[in-house]
CSV table of C-alpha atoms in Angstrom, one decimal:
chain,number,residue,atom,x,y,z
A,7,UNK,CA,127.4,44.5,83.6
A,8,UNK,CA,130.7,42.9,84.4
A,9,UNK,CA,133.4,45.3,86.2
A,10,UNK,CA,135.3,44.6,82.8
A,11,UNK,CA,132.6,46.2,80.9
A,12,UNK,CA,132.1,48.9,83.3
A,13,UNK,CA,135.7,49.7,82.8
A,14,UNK,CA,135.5,49.7,79.0
A,15,UNK,CA,132.1,51.9,79.2
A,16,UNK,CA,134.0,54.5,81.5
A,17,UNK,CA,136.9,54.4,79.0
A,18,UNK,CA,134.8,54.5,76.0
A,19,UNK,CA,132.9,57.8,77.0
A,20,UNK,CA,136.3,59.7,78.4
A,21,UNK,CA,137.5,59.3,75.3
A,22,UNK,CA,134.7,60.4,73.4
A,23,UNK,CA,134.3,63.6,75.8
A,24,UNK,CA,138.0,64.5,75.0
A,25,UNK,CA,137.8,64.3,71.7
A,26,UNK,CA,134.9,66.5,71.7
A,27,UNK,CA,136.4,69.1,74.0
A,28,UNK,CA,139.0,69.1,71.3
A,29,UNK,CA,136.7,70.4,68.7
A,30,UNK,CA,134.4,72.0,71.1
A,31,UNK,CA,136.8,74.4,72.9
A,32,UNK,CA,138.3,76.3,69.8
A,33,UNK,CA,134.5,77.0,69.0
A,34,UNK,CA,133.5,77.8,71.7
A,35,UNK,CA,136.9,80.3,71.9
A,36,UNK,CA,135.5,81.6,68.5
A,37,UNK,CA,132.1,82.6,69.3
A,38,UNK,CA,133.1,83.9,72.8
A,39,UNK,CA,136.1,85.8,72.4
A,40,UNK,CA,134.9,88.5,69.7
A,41,UNK,CA,133.0,89.8,72.0
A,42,UNK,CA,135.5,89.9,75.3
A,43,UNK,CA,136.9,93.3,76.3
A,44,UNK,CA,140.0,91.7,78.0
A,45,UNK,CA,140.2,88.6,74.9
A,46,UNK,CA,142.9,86.1,75.6
A,47,UNK,CA,144.4,82.5,74.4
A,48,UNK,CA,142.1,80.8,77.3
A,49,UNK,CA,138.3,80.0,77.4
A,50,UNK,CA,136.7,82.0,79.9
A,51,UNK,CA,133.4,83.9,80.7
A,52,UNK,CA,133.6,87.0,78.4
A,53,UNK,CA,133.4,90.7,79.5
A,54,UNK,CA,130.9,91.5,76.9
A,55,UNK,CA,131.6,94.4,75.0
A,56,UNK,CA,131.4,95.6,70.9
A,57,UNK,CA,134.7,97.4,71.4
A,58,UNK,CA,136.5,94.3,69.2
A,59,UNK,CA,134.0,94.3,66.4
A,60,UNK,CA,134.8,98.1,66.0
A,61,UNK,CA,138.4,98.0,66.0
A,62,UNK,CA,138.0,94.9,63.6
A,63,UNK,CA,136.0,97.3,61.1
A,64,UNK,CA,138.0,100.2,61.6
A,65,UNK,CA,141.3,98.2,60.3
A,66,UNK,CA,141.9,99.4,56.9
A,67,UNK,CA,142.3,96.2,55.2
A,68,UNK,CA,139.8,93.6,57.2
A,69,UNK,CA,136.6,93.9,55.1
A,70,UNK,CA,138.6,94.4,52.1
A,71,UNK,CA,140.1,91.0,52.2
A,72,UNK,CA,137.4,89.6,52.8
A,73,UNK,CA,136.0,90.9,49.6
A,74,UNK,CA,138.7,89.7,47.6
A,75,UNK,CA,138.6,86.1,49.4
A,76,UNK,CA,135.3,86.1,48.1
A,77,UNK,CA,136.5,87.2,44.7
A,78,UNK,CA,138.9,84.6,44.2
A,79,UNK,CA,136.6,81.5,45.4
A,80,UNK,CA,133.7,82.5,43.5
A,81,UNK,CA,135.8,82.4,40.2
A,82,UNK,CA,137.7,79.6,41.4
A,83,UNK,CA,134.9,77.6,42.4
A,84,UNK,CA,133.0,78.6,39.0
A,85,UNK,CA,136.0,77.6,36.7
A,86,UNK,CA,136.3,74.2,38.5
A,87,UNK,CA,132.8,73.0,38.8
A,88,UNK,CA,131.9,74.1,35.3
A,89,UNK,CA,135.3,72.5,33.7
A,90,UNK,CA,134.8,69.2,35.9
A,91,UNK,CA,131.2,68.9,35.1
A,92,UNK,CA,132.9,69.5,31.5
A,93,UNK,CA,135.4,67.0,31.9
A,94,UNK,CA,133.8,64.0,34.1
A,95,UNK,CA,130.9,63.9,31.0
A,96,UNK,CA,132.9,63.6,28.5
A,97,UNK,CA,135.1,60.9,30.4
A,98,UNK,CA,132.0,59.2,31.3
A,99,UNK,CA,130.3,58.6,27.9
A,100,UNK,CA,133.3,58.7,25.5
A,101,UNK,CA,135.4,55.9,25.1
A,102,UNK,CA,139.0,57.2,25.3
A,103,UNK,CA,142.0,54.5,25.0
A,104,UNK,CA,143.8,54.7,28.4
A,105,UNK,CA,140.7,56.9,30.0
A,106,UNK,CA,141.2,55.1,33.4
A,107,UNK,CA,145.3,55.4,33.2
A,108,UNK,CA,144.5,59.1,32.6
A,109,UNK,CA,142.3,59.5,35.2
A,110,UNK,CA,144.6,58.1,38.0
A,111,UNK,CA,147.4,60.2,36.3
A,112,UNK,CA,145.4,63.5,36.7
A,113,UNK,CA,144.4,62.7,40.2
A,114,UNK,CA,148.3,61.7,41.2
A,115,UNK,CA,149.5,64.7,39.6
A,116,UNK,CA,147.5,66.7,41.6
A,117,UNK,CA,148.3,64.8,44.7
A,118,UNK,CA,151.7,64.7,44.2
A,119,UNK,CA,152.9,68.2,42.4
A,120,UNK,CA,151.2,70.7,44.4
A,121,UNK,CA,152.4,72.7,47.6
A,122,UNK,CA,155.7,74.1,47.5
A,123,UNK,CA,156.7,71.5,44.9
A,124,UNK,CA,155.1,73.5,42.4
A,125,UNK,CA,155.6,77.1,43.4
A,126,UNK,CA,159.2,77.5,41.4
A,127,UNK,CA,157.2,76.9,38.0
A,128,UNK,CA,153.9,78.4,38.9
A,129,UNK,CA,155.5,81.7,39.7
A,130,UNK,CA,157.4,81.6,36.5
A,131,UNK,CA,154.6,80.4,34.6
A,132,UNK,CA,152.5,83.1,36.3
A,133,UNK,CA,155.2,86.2,35.9
A,134,UNK,CA,155.6,85.5,32.3
A,135,UNK,CA,152.0,85.5,31.4
A,136,UNK,CA,151.9,89.2,33.5
A,137,UNK,CA,149.4,88.0,35.8
A,138,UNK,CA,151.0,88.6,39.1
A,139,UNK,CA,149.3,90.9,41.4
A,140,UNK,CA,145.8,89.6,39.3
A,141,UNK,CA,143.2,88.0,41.4
A,142,UNK,CA,141.6,86.5,38.0
A,143,UNK,CA,145.0,85.0,37.2
A,144,UNK,CA,145.3,83.7,41.1
A,145,UNK,CA,141.9,82.0,40.6
A,146,UNK,CA,142.6,80.2,37.9
A,147,UNK,CA,146.0,79.0,39.0
A,148,UNK,CA,143.9,77.7,42.4
A,149,UNK,CA,141.2,76.1,40.1
A,150,UNK,CA,143.8,74.5,37.9
A,151,UNK,CA,145.3,72.6,41.2
A,152,UNK,CA,141.6,71.6,42.4
A,153,UNK,CA,140.7,70.3,38.7
A,154,UNK,CA,142.1,66.9,38.5
A,155,UNK,CA,140.4,65.8,41.5
A,156,UNK,CA,137.4,67.2,41.1
A,157,UNK,CA,137.0,65.6,37.6
A,158,UNK,CA,138.0,62.6,39.7
A,159,UNK,CA,135.3,62.8,42.3
A,160,UNK,CA,132.4,64.0,39.8
A,161,UNK,CA,133.1,61.1,37.1
A,162,UNK,CA,131.7,58.8,39.2
A,163,UNK,CA,128.2,60.9,40.0
A,164,UNK,CA,127.8,60.9,36.1
A,165,UNK,CA,128.5,57.4,35.7
A,166,UNK,CA,125.8,56.5,37.8
A,167,UNK,CA,123.3,58.3,35.4
A,168,UNK,CA,121.7,55.8,33.5
A,169,UNK,CA,122.5,56.0,29.9
A,170,UNK,CA,118.8,55.6,28.8
A,171,UNK,CA,117.9,59.1,30.5
A,172,UNK,CA,120.2,60.5,27.5
A,173,UNK,CA,118.4,58.3,24.9
A,174,UNK,CA,115.2,59.5,25.9
A,175,UNK,CA,116.2,62.8,25.6
A,176,UNK,CA,117.8,62.6,22.4
A,177,UNK,CA,114.5,61.0,20.8
A,178,UNK,CA,112.7,63.9,21.6
A,179,UNK,CA,115.1,66.3,19.9
A,180,UNK,CA,117.4,67.4,22.8
A,181,UNK,CA,121.0,68.8,21.8
A,182,UNK,CA,124.0,67.2,23.7
A,183,UNK,CA,123.8,70.5,25.8
A,184,UNK,CA,120.5,70.4,27.0
A,185,UNK,CA,121.4,66.4,27.4
A,186,UNK,CA,123.9,67.6,30.2
A,187,UNK,CA,122.0,70.5,31.4
A,188,UNK,CA,118.4,69.0,31.8
A,189,UNK,CA,119.3,65.5,32.2
A,190,UNK,CA,122.9,64.5,33.8
A,191,UNK,CA,123.4,67.1,35.8
A,192,UNK,CA,120.2,67.5,37.6
A,193,UNK,CA,120.5,63.4,38.5
A,194,UNK,CA,124.0,63.9,39.6
A,195,UNK,CA,123.9,67.1,41.6
A,196,UNK,CA,124.9,65.6,44.8
A,197,UNK,CA,128.3,65.7,42.9
A,198,UNK,CA,127.9,68.7,41.8
A,199,UNK,CA,127.0,70.3,45.2
A,200,UNK,CA,130.0,68.3,46.5
A,201,UNK,CA,132.8,69.7,44.5
A,202,UNK,CA,130.8,73.3,44.8
A,203,UNK,CA,131.5,73.5,48.4
A,204,UNK,CA,134.6,71.4,48.3
A,205,UNK,CA,136.3,73.7,45.9
A,206,UNK,CA,135.1,76.9,47.9
A,207,UNK,CA,136.2,75.8,50.9
A,208,UNK,CA,139.8,74.7,49.3
A,209,UNK,CA,139.7,78.3,47.8
A,210,UNK,CA,138.5,80.1,50.8
A,211,UNK,CA,141.6,78.2,53.3
A,212,UNK,CA,144.5,78.6,50.5
A,213,UNK,CA,147.1,80.7,51.7
A,214,UNK,CA,150.3,79.7,49.9
A,215,UNK,CA,149.3,80.7,46.3
A,216,UNK,CA,147.7,84.4,47.2
A,217,UNK,CA,150.9,84.8,49.3
A,218,UNK,CA,153.2,84.5,46.3
A,219,UNK,CA,151.2,85.6,43.5
A,220,UNK,CA,149.4,88.7,45.0
A,221,UNK,CA,152.1,91.4,46.3
A,222,UNK,CA,149.6,94.1,46.7
A,223,UNK,CA,147.8,94.0,50.2
A,224,UNK,CA,145.0,95.3,48.9
A,225,UNK,CA,144.3,92.5,47.1
A,226,UNK,CA,145.1,89.9,49.4
A,227,UNK,CA,142.5,87.6,51.0
A,228,UNK,CA,141.7,87.3,54.4
A,229,UNK,CA,144.1,84.2,54.7
A,230,UNK,CA,146.8,85.6,53.7
A,231,UNK,CA,145.8,89.2,55.7
A,232,UNK,CA,145.3,87.1,59.0
A,233,UNK,CA,149.1,86.9,59.6
A,234,UNK,CA,149.7,89.9,59.5
A,235,UNK,CA,147.0,91.0,62.3
A,236,UNK,CA,149.6,91.9,64.8
A,237,UNK,CA,149.7,94.9,67.6
A,238,UNK,CA,153.0,97.4,67.8
A,239,UNK,CA,154.8,94.8,70.3
A,240,UNK,CA,154.9,92.3,66.9
A,241,UNK,CA,152.2,89.9,68.9
A,242,UNK,CA,149.1,88.9,68.0
A,243,UNK,CA,146.2,91.5,68.2
A,244,UNK,CA,143.9,89.5,70.1
A,245,UNK,CA,141.5,92.4,69.8
A,246,UNK,CA,141.2,92.0,65.7
A,247,UNK,CA,142.0,88.3,65.3
A,248,UNK,CA,139.1,86.9,67.0
A,249,UNK,CA,136.2,89.0,65.3
A,250,UNK,CA,138.2,88.5,62.0
A,251,UNK,CA,138.2,84.9,62.4
A,252,UNK,CA,134.4,84.8,63.1
A,253,UNK,CA,133.8,87.1,60.1
A,254,UNK,CA,136.0,84.4,57.8
A,255,UNK,CA,134.5,81.7,59.1
A,256,UNK,CA,130.8,83.0,58.1
A,257,UNK,CA,131.1,82.3,54.2
A,258,UNK,CA,131.7,78.6,54.3
A,259,UNK,CA,129.6,77.9,56.8
A,260,UNK,CA,126.2,79.2,55.0
A,261,UNK,CA,127.8,78.1,51.8
A,262,UNK,CA,127.9,74.3,53.4
A,263,UNK,CA,124.1,75.1,55.2
A,264,UNK,CA,122.4,76.7,52.0
A,265,UNK,CA,123.9,73.6,49.5
A,266,UNK,CA,123.2,71.0,52.3
A,267,UNK,CA,119.7,72.0,52.9
A,268,UNK,CA,118.9,72.8,49.3
A,269,UNK,CA,120.8,70.2,47.7
A,270,UNK,CA,122.0,67.6,50.3
A,271,UNK,CA,125.3,65.4,50.5
A,272,UNK,CA,126.2,62.0,49.5
A,273,UNK,CA,129.5,60.3,48.5
A,274,UNK,CA,127.9,57.3,46.4
A,275,UNK,CA,126.0,57.6,43.1
A,276,UNK,CA,122.7,57.8,42.3
A,277,UNK,CA,120.2,55.7,40.7
A,278,UNK,CA,121.5,52.5,38.7
A,279,UNK,CA,120.0,51.6,35.4
């Protein structure tokens, strides 16, 4: 144990402590500020009260926006997961000329043609289809933006499923739908679980698309409503924002814990033949 080793060890522990504090302090604020009688931007021991919870629940759009977020996320997640599974299985099993180039092109387009670069054509398209102020239409647009990356990720899991499993099922008379639903997807379920949580989290935190496509305040999700939580002076309403932020974070945490406990996650293929 040399002096240089001690210095390196102290420096390493200090760095780890700073990084942990960087992530822990916001979480501690989120857990304590909703129950503080005088919440602020700093972290301190709260003066415990439930008045902030009552104030948030009385907000005319707080609970409605959370329901809107759930509707958008459930539709977008279901569409993304179902179509990604079908497309990934097709691209994995069918030999299409230029298949790999198509996959990388889809991934490239999903990474480049997104965000502000695609907002004008997306808005014009949705307007022409008459889907402005439609939660279902907005959810479809969100799902369309996530599909290329979801297909790319899920295909790797489907590739890992041995073809001998499918051949055995077909010998016993299984249809293609049964092969996919009862053989391929159960083996590739860590990938499906990953796509499920990934798409839900992306849809839950999506701000720009709902902000542009949903003009009615009663239809806007929580991510959009959060920016409007201000007091009479135009400052951030710290009586409502902490409680609303806590409620806003619960569905994602619950979904992650449920899927992780029931199905588990792993970012590599399954059984190799």
